[in-house]
Tab-separated table of C-alpha atoms and ligand atoms in Angstrom:
chain	number	residue	atom	x	y	z
W	1	MET	CA	118.753	95.207	85.367
W	2	LEU	CA	122.446	95.954	85.253
W	3	VAL	CA	123.920	97.392	88.516
W	4	THR	CA	127.300	98.014	89.592
W	5	GLY	CA	129.583	95.244	91.468
W	6	LYS	CA	129.565	97.335	94.477
W	7	GLU	CA	125.523	97.539	94.721
W	8	ILE	CA	125.714	93.737	94.656
W	9	LEU	CA	128.505	93.040	96.830
W	10	ASP	CA	127.986	95.555	99.581
W	11	ARG	CA	124.534	93.734	100.173
W	12	ALA	CA	126.201	90.348	100.079
W	13	HIS	CA	128.702	91.628	103.000
W	14	LYS	CA	126.035	93.019	104.996
W	15	GLU	CA	123.437	89.800	104.863
W	16	GLY	CA	126.407	87.262	105.002
W	17	TYR	CA	126.235	85.439	101.696
W	18	ALA	CA	128.477	85.002	98.336
W	19	VAL	CA	127.344	86.309	94.755
W	20	GLY	CA	128.360	83.952	91.907
W	21	ALA	CA	130.604	85.781	89.447
W	22	PHE	CA	130.899	83.362	85.829
W	23	ASN	CA	133.202	83.779	83.173
W	24	ILE	CA	131.285	84.068	79.851
W	25	ASN	CA	133.027	83.696	76.503
W	26	ASN	CA	129.899	83.653	74.206
W	27	MET	CA	126.191	83.906	73.861
W	28	GLU	CA	125.296	80.255	75.350
W	29	ILE	CA	127.334	80.511	78.275
W	30	LEU	CA	125.674	84.161	79.013
W	31	GLN	CA	122.227	82.595	78.637
W	32	ALA	CA	122.867	79.725	80.644
W	33	VAL	CA	123.908	82.175	83.741
W	34	ILE	CA	121.275	84.651	83.461
W	35	ALA	CA	118.450	81.872	83.015
W	36	ALA	CA	120.394	80.159	86.011
W	37	ALA	CA	120.049	83.501	88.164
W	38	GLU	CA	116.542	84.096	87.112
W	39	GLU	CA	115.389	80.885	88.014
W	40	GLU	CA	117.380	81.083	91.626
W	41	ASN	CA	116.021	84.791	91.916
W	42	ALA	CA	119.363	85.785	92.420
W	43	PRO	CA	121.905	88.502	91.779
W	44	VAL	CA	124.809	87.661	89.415
W	45	ILE	CA	127.918	88.826	88.182
W	46	ILE	CA	129.032	88.210	84.406
W	47	GLN	CA	132.583	88.486	83.874
W	48	THR	CA	134.862	88.483	81.019
W	49	SER	CA	138.523	87.887	80.928
W	50	GLU	CA	141.028	89.863	78.731
W	51	GLY	CA	140.912	86.555	76.920
W	52	ALA	CA	137.193	86.522	76.430
W	53	ILE	CA	137.248	89.892	75.131
W	54	LYS	CA	140.326	88.952	72.560
W	55	TYR	CA	137.960	85.931	71.758
W	56	ALA	CA	134.672	87.609	71.224
W	57	GLY	CA	135.414	91.472	70.791
W	58	ILE	CA	134.639	93.863	73.466
W	59	LYS	CA	131.466	95.467	71.178
W	60	TYR	CA	129.871	92.261	70.886
W	61	LEU	CA	130.566	91.308	74.635
W	62	SER	CA	129.428	94.802	75.758
W	63	ALA	CA	126.195	94.650	73.545
W	64	LEU	CA	125.196	90.854	74.611
W	65	VAL	CA	125.791	91.373	78.191
W	66	ARG	CA	124.181	94.739	78.481
W	67	LEU	CA	121.071	93.352	76.717
W	68	ALA	CA	120.902	90.357	78.781
W	69	ALA	CA	121.136	92.428	81.967
W	70	SER	CA	118.720	94.916	80.875
W	71	GLU	CA	116.042	92.195	80.167
W	72	ALA	CA	116.936	90.167	82.994
W	73	LYS	CA	114.644	90.015	86.246
W	74	VAL	CA	117.721	90.036	88.486
W	75	PRO	CA	120.494	92.547	89.329
W	76	VAL	CA	123.672	91.780	86.964
W	77	ALA	CA	126.831	93.162	87.063
W	78	LEU	CA	129.277	93.452	84.049
W	79	HIS	CA	132.928	92.448	85.614
W	80	LEU	CA	136.281	92.803	83.634
W	81	ASP	CA	138.227	89.496	85.502
W	82	HIS	CA	141.668	90.133	85.897
W	83	GLY	CA	142.528	93.357	84.062
W	84	THR	CA	146.061	93.803	83.729
W	85	THR	CA	146.522	97.146	81.950
W	86	TYR	CA	145.182	100.865	81.898
W	87	GLU	CA	144.223	100.506	78.279
W	88	THR	CA	142.021	97.347	78.877
W	89	ILE	CA	140.275	98.780	81.794
W	90	ILE	CA	139.751	102.029	80.328
W	91	SER	CA	137.897	100.611	77.394
W	92	CYS	CA	135.863	98.368	79.526
W	93	ILE	CA	134.642	101.533	81.665
W	94	ALA	CA	134.085	102.820	78.052
W	95	ASN	CA	131.915	100.263	76.572
W	96	GLY	CA	129.627	99.923	79.658
W	97	TRP	CA	131.448	97.601	82.109
W	98	THR	CA	129.919	98.338	85.747
W	99	SER	CA	132.727	96.965	87.624
W	100	VAL	CA	136.659	96.145	86.878
W	101	MET	CA	139.310	93.969	88.749
W	102	ILE	CA	142.944	95.650	88.279
W	103	ASP	CA	145.246	92.291	89.113
W	104	GLY	CA	148.615	93.463	90.444
W	105	SER	CA	149.047	90.621	92.358
W	106	HIS	CA	152.464	89.993	90.888
W	107	HIS	CA	153.659	93.025	91.654
W	108	PRO	CA	155.412	93.971	95.051
W	109	LEU	CA	153.199	95.567	97.672
W	110	GLU	CA	153.937	99.058	97.211
W	111	GLU	CA	153.923	98.692	93.503
W	112	ASN	CA	150.464	96.851	93.455
W	113	ILE	CA	149.176	99.568	95.577
W	114	ALA	CA	150.140	102.427	93.200
W	115	VAL	CA	148.689	100.626	90.136
W	116	THR	CA	145.511	99.725	92.064
W	117	ARG	CA	145.238	103.367	93.393
W	118	GLU	CA	145.305	104.914	89.658
W	119	ILE	CA	142.454	102.335	88.553
W	120	VAL	CA	140.314	103.235	91.840
W	121	LYS	CA	140.703	107.224	91.014
W	122	VAL	CA	139.258	106.590	87.111
W	123	ALA	CA	137.070	103.905	87.727
W	124	HIS	CA	134.933	105.968	90.567
W	125	ALA	CA	135.200	109.084	88.811
W	126	ALA	CA	132.917	107.037	86.098
W	127	GLY	CA	130.803	105.058	88.629
W	128	VAL	CA	132.673	101.749	88.289
W	129	SER	CA	133.601	99.572	91.149
W	130	VAL	CA	137.049	98.137	91.605
W	131	GLU	CA	138.237	94.802	92.690
W	132	ALA	CA	141.857	94.292	93.181
W	133	GLU	CA	144.023	91.302	94.194
W	134	LEU	CA	146.623	90.701	97.025
W	135	GLY	CA	148.665	87.410	97.202
W	136	ARG	CA	149.428	84.645	94.894
W	137	LEU	CA	146.920	82.019	93.662
W	138	GLY	CA	148.452	79.005	92.533
W	139	GLY	CA	147.268	76.145	94.721
W	140	VAL	CA	148.999	75.084	98.054
W	141	GLU	CA	150.643	71.769	97.275
W	142	ASP	CA	151.466	69.472	100.304
W	143	ASN	CA	154.972	69.407	99.091
W	144	ILE	CA	155.468	73.312	99.704
W	145	ALA	CA	157.058	74.103	103.025
W	146	VAL	CA	155.094	76.028	105.310
W	147	ASP	CA	157.035	79.274	104.966
W	148	GLU	CA	156.754	79.223	101.096
W	149	LYS	CA	152.923	78.689	101.328
W	150	ASP	CA	152.795	81.667	103.821
W	151	ALA	CA	154.558	83.865	101.513
W	152	MET	CA	151.985	83.288	98.540
W	153	LEU	CA	148.864	83.304	100.844
W	154	THR	CA	147.529	87.014	101.614
W	155	SER	CA	148.976	88.563	104.572
W	156	PRO	CA	146.506	90.225	106.994
W	157	ASP	CA	148.583	93.234	107.648
W	158	GLU	CA	149.340	93.747	104.197
W	159	ALA	CA	145.873	93.423	103.440
W	160	GLU	CA	145.003	96.199	105.954
W	161	ILE	CA	147.460	98.371	104.627
W	162	PHE	CA	146.245	97.904	100.943
W	163	ALA	CA	142.412	98.256	101.638
W	164	ARG	CA	143.257	101.426	103.481
W	165	GLU	CA	145.698	103.024	100.835
W	166	THR	CA	143.829	102.080	97.736
W	167	GLY	CA	140.139	102.641	98.542
W	168	VAL	CA	139.113	99.400	96.578
W	169	ASP	CA	135.269	97.862	96.527
W	170	SER	CA	136.445	94.451	97.064
W	171	LEU	CA	139.571	92.498	97.663
W	172	ALA	CA	140.575	88.782	96.080
W	173	ILE	CA	142.446	86.903	98.453
W	174	ALA	CA	144.998	83.897	98.295
W	175	ILE	CA	143.871	81.372	100.812
W	176	GLY	CA	145.007	78.078	98.978
W	177	THR	CA	142.672	78.008	95.866
W	178	ALA	CA	144.270	77.812	92.366
W	179	HIS	CA	142.740	78.498	88.906
W	180	GLY	CA	141.788	75.349	86.617
W	181	LYS	CA	141.647	72.017	87.609
W	182	TYR	CA	142.975	70.626	90.791
W	183	LYS	CA	145.208	67.872	91.035
W	184	GLY	CA	144.689	66.903	94.779
W	185	GLU	CA	141.972	68.201	97.251
W	186	PRO	CA	142.562	71.878	97.973
W	187	LYS	CA	143.036	73.054	101.690
W	188	LEU	CA	141.489	76.466	102.523
W	189	ASP	CA	143.277	78.786	105.227
W	190	PHE	CA	140.118	79.400	107.025
W	191	ASP	CA	141.773	81.211	109.886
W	192	ARG	CA	143.261	83.334	107.516
W	193	LEU	CA	140.232	84.282	105.972
W	194	VAL	CA	138.695	85.085	109.504
W	195	GLU	CA	141.446	87.584	110.306
W	196	ILE	CA	141.379	89.436	107.156
W	197	LYS	CA	137.459	89.736	107.029
W	198	LYS	CA	137.664	91.072	110.666
W	199	ARG	CA	140.704	93.343	109.773
W	200	LEU	CA	138.863	94.555	106.382
W	201	ASN	CA	135.126	94.386	107.051
W	202	MET	CA	134.448	94.756	103.347
W	203	PRO	CA	133.761	92.514	100.468
W	204	ILE	CA	136.149	89.534	100.061
W	205	VAL	CA	136.435	87.652	97.061
W	206	LEU	CA	137.643	83.795	96.240
W	207	HIS	CA	138.944	83.217	92.978
W	208	GLY	CA	139.647	79.254	91.452
W	209	ALA	CA	136.525	78.122	93.582
W	210	SER	CA	135.643	75.272	90.861
W	211	GLY	CA	136.310	72.019	92.332
W	212	VAL	CA	136.575	73.394	95.736
W	213	PRO	CA	134.455	70.834	97.846
W	214	ASP	CA	130.894	72.221	98.714
W	215	GLU	CA	131.704	71.951	102.499
W	216	ALA	CA	134.655	74.081	101.872
W	217	ILE	CA	132.710	76.537	99.826
W	218	LYS	CA	130.075	76.959	102.487
W	219	LYS	CA	132.405	77.385	105.575
W	220	ALA	CA	134.129	80.365	103.337
W	221	VAL	CA	130.904	81.942	102.841
W	222	GLU	CA	129.854	81.735	106.568
W	223	LEU	CA	133.391	83.260	107.004
W	224	GLY	CA	133.249	86.091	104.724
W	225	ILE	CA	133.697	85.336	101.351
W	226	ASN	CA	131.345	87.318	99.277
W	227	LYS	CA	132.137	86.850	95.468
W	228	ILE	CA	132.978	83.402	94.326
W	229	ASN	CA	134.596	83.254	90.597
W	230	ILE	CA	133.714	80.028	88.899
W	231	ASP	CA	134.874	79.477	85.343
W	232	THR	CA	136.430	75.829	85.027
W	233	ASP	CA	133.343	73.923	86.141
W	234	VAL	CA	131.175	75.753	83.664
W	235	ARG	CA	133.567	74.762	80.830
W	236	LEU	CA	133.305	71.246	81.960
W	237	ALA	CA	129.734	71.530	81.742
W	238	PHE	CA	129.960	72.815	78.450
W	239	THR	CA	132.251	70.471	77.152
W	240	GLU	CA	130.420	67.238	78.736
W	241	GLY	CA	127.144	68.462	77.030
W	242	VAL	CA	128.874	69.010	73.547
W	243	LYS	CA	130.582	65.774	74.014
W	244	ASN	CA	127.485	63.670	74.709
W	245	VAL	CA	125.911	64.967	71.438
W	246	ILE	CA	128.834	64.229	69.470
W	247	ILE	CA	129.388	60.664	70.713
W	248	ASN	CA	125.634	59.576	71.161
W	249	LYS	CA	124.448	61.178	67.861
W	250	PRO	CA	127.706	61.663	65.376
W	251	GLU	CA	125.237	62.499	62.526
W	252	GLU	CA	124.199	65.513	63.995
W	253	TYR	CA	125.548	68.677	62.370
W	254	ASP	CA	123.459	71.498	63.688
W	255	PRO	CA	125.097	73.886	66.079
W	256	ARG	CA	121.987	74.294	67.649
W	257	LYS	CA	121.548	70.716	68.611
W	258	ILE	CA	125.033	70.632	70.212
W	259	CYS	CA	125.148	73.781	71.788
W	260	GLY	CA	121.418	73.797	72.811
W	261	PRO	CA	122.138	70.615	75.495
W	262	ALA	CA	125.323	72.190	76.430
W	263	ARG	CA	123.833	75.856	77.526
W	264	GLU	CA	121.033	73.275	79.669
W	265	GLU	CA	124.511	71.431	81.126
W	266	MET	CA	125.895	74.789	82.221
W	267	LYS	CA	122.453	76.161	83.608
W	268	LYS	CA	122.494	73.370	85.964
W	269	VAL	CA	125.723	73.863	87.426
W	270	VAL	CA	125.189	77.417	87.631
W	271	LYS	CA	121.826	76.978	89.606
W	272	GLU	CA	123.647	74.691	92.034
W	273	LYS	CA	126.643	76.982	92.675
W	274	ILE	CA	124.274	79.674	93.307
W	275	ARG	CA	122.318	77.777	95.895
W	276	LEU	CA	125.440	76.491	97.768
W	277	PHE	CA	126.560	80.261	97.796
W	278	GLY	CA	123.324	81.277	99.779
W	279	CYS	CA	122.463	83.476	96.945
W	280	SER	CA	118.866	82.407	95.913
W	281	ASN	CA	116.305	84.732	96.534
W	282	LYS	CA	118.604	87.279	97.411
W	283	ALA	CA	117.654	89.744	94.341
W	284	TRP	CA	115.860	92.932	94.797
W	285	THR	CA	113.921	95.488	92.405
W	286	LYS	CA	114.666	98.960	92.051
V	1	LIG	O1	141.018	83.260	86.113
V	1	LIG	C1	140.923	83.073	84.745
V	1	LIG	C2	139.685	82.936	84.120
V	1	LIG	O2	139.457	81.518	84.275
V	1	LIG	C3	139.867	82.935	82.847
V	1	LIG	O3	140.559	82.488	82.024
V	1	LIG	O4	141.778	84.016	80.459
V	1	LIG	O5	141.370	81.531	79.822
V	1	LIG	O6	139.646	83.464	79.674
V	1	LIG	P1	140.895	82.908	80.494
V	2	LIG	P1	138.208	78.733	88.228
V	2	LIG	O1	138.386	78.359	86.574
V	2	LIG	O2	139.059	77.771	88.886
V	2	LIG	O3	137.023	78.487	88.581
V	2	LIG	O4	138.667	80.164	88.347
V	2	LIG	C1	137.836	81.021	88.012
V	2	LIG	C2	138.297	82.561	88.533
V	2	LIG	O5	139.342	82.535	89.316
V	2	LIG	C3	138.342	83.638	87.638
V	2	LIG	O6	138.987	84.843	87.577
V	3	LIG	ZN1	140.608	84.425	88.797
């Protein structure tokens, strides 16, 4: 069942759990995520980056995910991850995405508000949900000075203004996570999360969640995170699965026997994440 991002995240916000948003680039990753969500009876967000769209083609991704969603026993949203241009966002809306992210986080506050507001206007007119981002992800290393850390992380004052001025459906915040593999252990600023959640009272999104210890993820969910983006951990599972076959059966040359086991590895990881996020058995039917 294909649904909007807002339908999924408003429930998660109300009931206090987080939904997994998994990046997909091809059929096997998509099938792994959908099968995991069905086995956990959980709503799920399938997200495509601009890079994924460039790799697979917008029509292919649209057809694949919409087919998977229409056959799925659980609610599925199709979301654009880190949309940066008006053109990409419009093409996603025209091709059936039910949720888009406008990432204006590199802009100063006023400009981020202006570009986000413009997207909210067109997306909402088409019944599509909008996620925006405020603050800079990038990992807060121990050697970064305290005031520098503060400047990167999302300011609760700015978040309040941003949410009010833009009308976004969910907001991604920077509280110490980074995209990709971590060098050290990430330290999350939970007090900041509590303050932002209290002031905004809306769905809050955590990017760069691969590699964050389970205890920190659990706490972030308890304190108000409702969407958790995972890409790297699924990429690692895929690569491990492929490597296992190539190393243990070097004579293998059937792509199905290489990608099939990788799909199983990815499904296991996605199921673990869904359980960790408290999202198992949160699916509903219309
Ligand atoms: O946040 C970025 C996601 O992991 C997508 O990465 O642009 O390489 O597809 P990508
Ligand atoms: P990771 O690759 O660190 O899981 O981050 C994913 C993400 O934030 C996608 O937007
Ligand atoms: Zn991200």
